[in-house]
């Protein structure tokens, strides 16, 4: 299993390669990041690290033995003990349980290291792979809402992190 690492400045080249190589693949399931994201990557990377330093978000990459980024798992909009979860896995690394394992691991990190008590997540309702990840990682469906004007729907999920505290079912 690739290692889950908190985002650092030196991850920039491998992260950019990951986003470039998988751009078309990701755009089938999530909104494309746009050309500016790639053109201004270094400045954006620095800005994200500054946000992370301020405690507003927690970014993570999945790094394989060669130093390549094969996935990312992020917590954004940290407030009131909660955060929004997002993730993406390199096309060539999908179907091996990587997203499920990384989300499960991050739930533990969120509770133990970041002191969070609950996570939210949202995915296109027709993203069956993403929904499977959330359900296997203990998230509960809270609602499905139409997205206008896209004509698609978005499924919303929630997971309390109480079980990761000492003495809880997932606590260590
Ligand atoms: C969705 C995504 C994160 C799944 O990553 P992954 O590492 O392959 O996920 P896992 O292997 O942990 O589990 C996914 C499960 O969903 C299933 N699955 C994957 N794609 C599927 C699809 N298109 N339709 C139905 N099931 C699917 C897998 O078979 C697997 O279940 P299984 O182990 O019982 O076979 C990855 O495909 C991805 O990054 N997609 C593009 C970005 C994205 O959609 N991000 C989520 C936005 S909220």
CSV table of C-alpha atoms and ligand atoms in Angstrom, one decimal:
chain,number,residue,atom,x,y,z
A,1,UNK,CA,0.0,0.0,0.0
A,2,UNK,CA,1.4,3.4,-0.9
A,3,UNK,CA,2.1,5.7,2.0
A,4,UNK,CA,-0.3,8.4,3.1
A,5,UNK,CA,1.8,11.6,3.5
A,6,UNK,CA,0.7,15.0,4.6
A,7,UNK,CA,1.3,17.5,1.7
A,8,UNK,CA,4.7,19.1,1.7
A,9,UNK,CA,6.5,21.6,-0.6
A,10,UNK,CA,8.7,18.9,-2.2
A,11,UNK,CA,5.6,16.9,-3.3
A,12,UNK,CA,5.0,19.5,-6.0
A,13,UNK,CA,6.6,17.9,-9.1
A,14,UNK,CA,5.1,14.4,-8.4
A,15,UNK,CA,1.7,15.9,-7.6
A,16,UNK,CA,1.7,18.0,-10.9
A,17,UNK,CA,2.7,14.8,-12.8
A,18,UNK,CA,-0.2,12.9,-11.2
A,19,UNK,CA,-2.7,15.6,-12.1
A,20,UNK,CA,-1.4,16.0,-15.7
A,21,UNK,CA,-1.3,12.3,-16.4
A,22,UNK,CA,-4.8,11.6,-15.0
A,23,UNK,CA,-6.5,14.8,-16.1
A,24,UNK,CA,-8.7,13.2,-18.7
A,25,UNK,CA,-9.6,10.3,-16.4
A,26,UNK,CA,-10.6,12.6,-13.5
A,27,UNK,CA,-12.6,14.8,-15.8
A,28,UNK,CA,-15.0,11.9,-16.5
A,29,UNK,CA,-16.1,11.9,-12.8
A,30,UNK,CA,-15.3,15.3,-11.3
A,31,UNK,CA,-15.2,18.8,-12.8
A,32,UNK,CA,-11.9,19.5,-14.7
A,33,UNK,CA,-9.5,21.8,-12.9
A,34,UNK,CA,-9.0,24.0,-15.9
A,35,UNK,CA,-5.8,25.1,-17.8
A,36,UNK,CA,-5.0,27.8,-15.2
A,37,UNK,CA,-4.6,25.1,-12.5
A,38,UNK,CA,-1.7,23.6,-14.5
A,39,UNK,CA,-0.2,26.9,-15.6
A,40,UNK,CA,-0.1,28.3,-12.1
A,41,UNK,CA,0.6,25.1,-10.3
A,42,UNK,CA,3.5,26.2,-8.2
A,43,UNK,CA,1.8,29.3,-6.9
A,44,UNK,CA,-1.3,27.3,-6.1
A,45,UNK,CA,0.7,24.6,-4.3
A,46,UNK,CA,2.3,27.3,-2.1
A,47,UNK,CA,-1.2,28.8,-1.4
A,48,UNK,CA,-2.6,25.5,-0.4
A,49,UNK,CA,0.3,24.8,2.0
A,50,UNK,CA,-0.3,28.2,3.6
A,51,UNK,CA,-4.0,27.3,4.1
A,52,UNK,CA,-2.9,24.0,5.6
A,53,UNK,CA,-0.5,25.8,7.9
A,54,UNK,CA,-3.4,28.0,9.1
A,55,UNK,CA,-5.5,24.8,9.9
A,56,UNK,CA,-8.1,25.5,7.3
A,57,UNK,CA,-7.5,22.2,5.4
A,58,UNK,CA,-5.4,19.0,5.6
A,59,UNK,CA,-4.0,17.7,2.3
A,60,UNK,CA,-2.5,14.2,1.8
A,61,UNK,CA,-0.9,12.3,-1.1
A,62,UNK,CA,-0.5,8.6,-1.5
A,63,UNK,CA,3.1,8.0,-2.5
A,64,UNK,CA,4.4,4.7,-3.9
A,65,UNK,CA,7.9,3.2,-3.5
A,66,UNK,CA,9.3,5.2,-6.4
A,67,UNK,CA,8.1,8.5,-5.1
A,68,UNK,CA,5.3,8.8,-7.5
A,69,UNK,CA,1.9,10.2,-6.3
A,70,UNK,CA,-0.8,7.7,-7.0
A,71,UNK,CA,-3.6,9.4,-5.2
A,72,UNK,CA,-4.7,12.3,-3.0
A,73,UNK,CA,-7.1,12.4,-0.1
A,74,UNK,CA,-8.0,15.8,1.3
A,75,UNK,CA,-9.9,17.5,4.1
A,76,UNK,CA,-11.1,21.0,3.3
A,77,UNK,CA,-13.4,23.6,4.9
A,78,UNK,CA,-12.3,22.7,8.4
A,79,UNK,CA,-14.6,24.3,10.9
A,80,UNK,CA,-16.4,23.4,14.1
A,81,UNK,CA,-14.7,20.0,14.3
A,82,UNK,CA,-15.9,19.0,10.9
A,83,UNK,CA,-14.4,18.9,7.4
A,84,UNK,CA,-15.3,18.0,3.8
A,85,UNK,CA,-13.5,14.9,2.4
A,86,UNK,CA,-12.3,14.6,-1.2
A,87,UNK,CA,-10.1,12.0,-3.0
A,88,UNK,CA,-8.9,10.8,-6.4
A,89,UNK,CA,-6.7,7.9,-7.4
A,90,UNK,CA,-4.5,7.5,-10.5
A,91,UNK,CA,-6.3,5.6,-13.2
A,92,UNK,CA,-3.6,2.9,-13.2
A,93,UNK,CA,-3.9,2.4,-9.5
A,94,UNK,CA,-7.7,2.0,-9.3
A,95,UNK,CA,-9.6,-1.2,-8.5
A,96,UNK,CA,-7.2,-2.3,-5.8
A,97,UNK,CA,-8.9,-0.9,-2.8
A,98,UNK,CA,-6.6,2.0,-2.5
A,99,UNK,CA,-9.3,4.7,-2.1
A,100,UNK,CA,-11.1,2.7,0.5
A,101,UNK,CA,-8.0,2.0,2.5
A,102,UNK,CA,-6.8,5.7,2.3
A,103,UNK,CA,-10.2,7.1,3.4
A,104,UNK,CA,-10.4,4.7,6.3
A,105,UNK,CA,-6.8,5.7,7.3
A,106,UNK,CA,-7.6,9.3,7.0
A,107,UNK,CA,-10.7,9.0,9.2
A,108,UNK,CA,-8.3,7.8,12.0
A,109,UNK,CA,-5.8,10.6,11.3
A,110,UNK,CA,-8.6,13.2,11.3
A,111,UNK,CA,-9.8,12.1,14.7
A,112,UNK,CA,-6.4,11.4,16.4
A,113,UNK,CA,-4.2,14.1,14.9
A,114,UNK,CA,-6.6,16.9,13.7
A,115,UNK,CA,-9.1,16.5,16.5
A,116,UNK,CA,-12.1,16.3,14.1
A,117,UNK,CA,-15.4,14.8,15.2
A,118,UNK,CA,-17.1,14.3,11.8
A,119,UNK,CA,-16.5,14.3,8.1
A,120,UNK,CA,-18.8,15.2,5.2
A,121,UNK,CA,-18.5,14.1,1.6
A,122,UNK,CA,-20.4,14.7,-1.7
A,123,UNK,CA,-20.2,12.8,-5.0
A,124,UNK,CA,-22.1,12.7,-8.2
A,125,UNK,CA,-24.9,10.2,-7.5
A,126,UNK,CA,-23.9,8.2,-10.6
A,127,UNK,CA,-20.3,7.9,-9.4
A,128,UNK,CA,-20.7,4.3,-8.3
A,129,UNK,CA,-17.0,3.8,-7.4
A,130,UNK,CA,-16.9,6.8,-5.2
A,131,UNK,CA,-20.1,5.9,-3.4
A,132,UNK,CA,-18.8,2.4,-2.8
A,133,UNK,CA,-15.7,3.9,-1.2
A,134,UNK,CA,-17.7,6.1,1.1
A,135,UNK,CA,-20.1,3.3,2.1
A,136,UNK,CA,-17.2,0.9,2.8
A,137,UNK,CA,-15.4,3.5,4.9
A,138,UNK,CA,-18.4,3.9,7.2
A,139,UNK,CA,-20.1,7.0,5.7
A,140,UNK,CA,-23.9,7.2,5.8
A,141,UNK,CA,-26.0,8.7,2.9
A,142,UNK,CA,-27.8,11.8,4.2
A,143,UNK,CA,-29.5,12.9,0.9
A,144,UNK,CA,-29.5,13.1,-2.8
A,145,UNK,CA,-30.0,16.6,-4.4
A,146,UNK,CA,-30.4,17.7,-8.0
A,147,UNK,CA,-27.6,19.8,-9.3
A,148,UNK,CA,-28.9,22.6,-11.5
A,149,UNK,CA,-28.3,23.4,-14.4
A,150,UNK,CA,-26.2,20.2,-14.8
A,151,UNK,CA,-29.1,17.8,-14.8
A,152,UNK,CA,-27.2,15.4,-12.5
A,153,UNK,CA,-27.6,14.7,-8.9
A,154,UNK,CA,-25.2,14.8,-6.0
A,155,UNK,CA,-25.2,12.3,-3.1
A,156,UNK,CA,-24.2,13.6,0.3
A,157,UNK,CA,-22.6,11.5,3.0
A,158,UNK,CA,-21.6,12.0,6.7
A,159,UNK,CA,-19.4,10.0,9.1
A,160,UNK,CA,-19.0,10.7,12.8
A,161,UNK,CA,-15.4,9.9,14.0
A,162,UNK,CA,-16.4,9.0,17.6
A,163,UNK,CA,-15.4,5.4,17.1
A,164,UNK,CA,-11.8,6.5,16.4
A,165,UNK,CA,-11.4,8.0,19.9
A,166,UNK,CA,-9.7,5.9,22.6
A,167,UNK,CA,-12.0,3.1,23.6
A,168,UNK,CA,-14.1,3.5,20.4
A,169,UNK,CA,-14.6,0.6,18.0
A,170,UNK,CA,-11.9,1.9,15.6
A,171,UNK,CA,-9.7,3.4,18.3
A,172,UNK,CA,-6.1,2.3,18.6
B,1,LIG,C1,-13.6,6.7,-7.4
B,1,LIG,C2,-12.2,6.3,-7.1
B,1,LIG,C3,-11.6,7.2,-6.0
B,1,LIG,C4,-12.1,4.9,-6.7
B,1,LIG,O1,-10.8,4.6,-6.4
B,1,LIG,P1,-10.3,3.0,-6.1
B,1,LIG,O2,-9.0,3.0,-5.5
B,1,LIG,O3,-10.5,2.3,-7.4
B,1,LIG,O4,-11.5,2.5,-5.1
B,1,LIG,P2,-11.5,1.1,-4.3
B,1,LIG,O5,-10.7,0.1,-5.1
B,1,LIG,O6,-11.1,1.4,-2.9
B,1,LIG,O7,-13.1,0.8,-4.3
B,1,LIG,C5,-13.9,1.1,-5.3
B,1,LIG,C6,-15.0,0.1,-5.4
B,1,LIG,O8,-16.0,0.7,-6.3
B,1,LIG,C7,-16.0,-0.2,-7.4
B,1,LIG,N1,-16.0,0.6,-8.6
B,1,LIG,C8,-15.0,1.4,-9.1
B,1,LIG,N2,-15.4,2.0,-10.2
B,1,LIG,C9,-16.7,1.7,-10.4
B,1,LIG,C10,-17.7,2.0,-11.4
B,1,LIG,N3,-17.4,2.8,-12.4
B,1,LIG,N4,-18.9,1.4,-11.3
B,1,LIG,C11,-19.2,0.6,-10.3
B,1,LIG,N5,-18.3,0.2,-9.3
B,1,LIG,C12,-17.1,0.8,-9.4
B,1,LIG,C13,-14.8,-1.0,-7.4
B,1,LIG,O9,-15.0,-2.2,-8.1
B,1,LIG,C14,-14.6,-1.2,-5.9
B,1,LIG,O10,-15.4,-2.2,-5.4
B,1,LIG,P3,-14.9,-3.7,-5.2
B,1,LIG,O11,-13.6,-3.7,-4.4
B,1,LIG,O12,-16.0,-4.4,-4.4
B,1,LIG,O13,-14.7,-4.2,-6.6
B,1,LIG,C15,-11.3,6.5,-8.4
B,1,LIG,O14,-11.9,5.8,-9.4
B,1,LIG,C16,-11.1,7.9,-8.8
B,1,LIG,O15,-10.2,8.6,-8.4
B,1,LIG,N6,-12.0,8.4,-9.8
B,1,LIG,C17,-11.9,9.7,-10.3
B,1,LIG,C18,-12.1,10.9,-9.3
B,1,LIG,C19,-13.3,10.6,-8.4
B,1,LIG,O16,-14.4,10.2,-8.9
B,1,LIG,N7,-13.2,11.0,-7.1
B,1,LIG,C20,-14.3,10.9,-6.2
B,1,LIG,C21,-15.0,12.2,-6.2
B,1,LIG,S1,-16.1,12.4,-4.8
